[in-house]
């Protein structure tokens, strides 16, 4: 059970990193995620069935996600559509695209297929005990992605994107086009989400058009739990770590609800309610924290 | 300030530790507990009358067979990602046997539980879903019941009541079961020399519009065991009756309350009973490999419903032998079951 929680937390942690980029770094609530997650799953599944090189397939899934993000940013930038609506538009269109990619089917099984996970299990089988193979692998994958992201946000481009999320006017006054930055940020974010979807499909054993349902809520809840864990840090490496830890904690909470829910007469149907309440609780908690901090500051000023 | 941050750091550590301790304890508790009696994990994709019927049927059948079983009933709330969590839960609980109701949940169980028997139910095409290699025998530790309906016979029955040239079909593009059935309906129409007109929906709110879009181009409508469309049956029947188009349904359960000309299929509760019987055989030591996929085709499984009121309104006469074979007849607004 414990390794199951960590493996899921890490797989979806890649998606949470993507959600973190849009919601927190870009300050752009992006709902494309509900469509780009199954897009990654669908691309990966079809490439596996075609017998393509597995890492190339993962790259194609990433590219598909990037394209989805860029489409959202184009709708938002050039048609003056509010950001929420732009995301919803792309997500809606992706439903049809995903069914096309899956060959006009709703679900493509990957049981008994050679996937990245079966390959890795074969490679690591002698070194690591069987139940921890996936844990070790995803720990590696998610941390590598996290470190690459940290490095990206240290470059000039990454820093400018971060600055734009804080204060768009300032970036414009420096002579940088915020539209380009938004496209890059959204593309990167949805690329990560699609990679997460590609791994999820291999982990689940199938790709399904319904995979994206409610993913954004899980992602958002994870980001918020991560922020709750650490009050205030402006170091990107700490923030991305928080996002991943938040993801693990979120899936742990869901697991616990599933395991011990019956003790308080809770059925699996109530888990969606729990998700929503959890987010509201976290919002309240972070609000009160901020208030406390503000009060503390004003006291310091008076001194 | 520095001191404060330190405090915060410590608090974070505390939160992490607090979270980790129950998890560790829980995992230990589960690892230490040997399975005492039969524990059956049932995982369904969503709570829905047909699928709930399967779940209930399984439990009733095993109770009738005097098998003392404990159940862990799980449902993924329509979110396929959750299917993996449920499979992991069953694995750590060391369930004796797992049941997957509907395609994604069954796939997850087969993917995760390598050494535990998995019985699927309500999966239309288990071969296409990758659960078994062939219908003639089970996979390694996998077997189950398919909810494939006799599509061709259903359309032939309709042809005996009304000579049609064009058959309309509405199905959900996100439901794998429905997509598989649509392919079979198309094939059956080709074999019977009827023109096939299809349209797809992605949620139940689109159903009414979809029916309106094709109703002028068809002589009859065919409704398969499609969860989304069946849940909007009242909308389908409403539009169809206004345009005087008969409906042939594959789901007698939902057809009873609506003006549907005829419905031929099976009750999902009965399918649950059949699934329960298979589970009992496996628990008594039969190997899933030796058990072919079961279909609901024997006469005791099948329900045939005819609605004489609808036939009268549409100016059709249902042949006497069909009425005699039907075990549910609607006449003058009353349903009589034989």
Short mmCIF file of N, CA and C in Angstrom, two decimals, chain B residues 211 215 221 235-247 314:
data_model
loop_
_atom_site.label_atom_id
_atom_site.label_comp_id
_atom_site.label_asym_id
_atom_site.label_seq_id
_atom_site.Cartn_x
_atom_site.Cartn_y
_atom_site.Cartn_z
N UNK B 211 -30.96 12.73 -31.07
CA UNK B 211 -32.12 12.02 -31.61
C UNK B 211 -32.84 12.92 -32.61
N UNK B 215 -33.72 11.77 -36.48
CA UNK B 215 -35.03 11.12 -36.47
C UNK B 215 -35.75 11.17 -37.81
N UNK B 221 -35.36 3.27 -34.40
CA UNK B 221 -34.17 3.57 -33.61
C UNK B 221 -33.73 2.31 -32.88
N UNK B 235 -35.89 11.09 -22.91
CA UNK B 235 -35.72 12.06 -24.00
C UNK B 235 -35.81 11.37 -25.36
N UNK B 236 -35.18 10.20 -25.47
CA UNK B 236 -35.18 9.45 -26.73
C UNK B 236 -36.62 9.08 -27.09
N UNK B 237 -37.34 8.50 -26.10
CA UNK B 237 -38.69 8.01 -26.35
C UNK B 237 -39.63 9.16 -26.71
N UNK B 238 -39.44 10.27 -26.04
CA UNK B 238 -40.28 11.45 -26.28
C UNK B 238 -40.19 11.91 -27.74
N UNK B 239 -38.96 12.11 -28.21
CA UNK B 239 -38.74 12.56 -29.59
C UNK B 239 -39.23 11.51 -30.59
N UNK B 240 -38.94 10.24 -30.30
CA UNK B 240 -39.29 9.17 -31.23
C UNK B 240 -40.81 9.05 -31.37
N UNK B 241 -41.54 9.11 -30.26
CA UNK B 241 -42.99 8.97 -30.33
C UNK B 241 -43.63 10.12 -31.10
N UNK B 242 -43.09 11.34 -30.92
CA UNK B 242 -43.62 12.49 -31.64
C UNK B 242 -43.43 12.34 -33.14
N UNK B 243 -42.34 11.67 -33.54
CA UNK B 243 -42.10 11.48 -34.97
C UNK B 243 -42.61 10.12 -35.44
N UNK B 244 -43.32 9.40 -34.57
CA UNK B 244 -43.89 8.08 -34.88
C UNK B 244 -42.82 7.09 -35.37
N UNK B 245 -41.71 7.07 -34.63
CA UNK B 245 -40.63 6.13 -34.97
C UNK B 245 -40.50 5.11 -33.83
N UNK B 246 -40.57 3.80 -34.12
CA UNK B 246 -40.44 2.82 -33.06
C UNK B 246 -39.01 2.68 -32.53
N UNK B 247 -38.89 2.28 -31.25
CA UNK B 247 -37.57 2.08 -30.65
C UNK B 247 -37.41 0.60 -30.30
N UNK B 314 -48.57 3.39 -33.07
CA UNK B 314 -47.79 3.53 -34.28
C UNK B 314 -48.44 2.76 -35.45
#
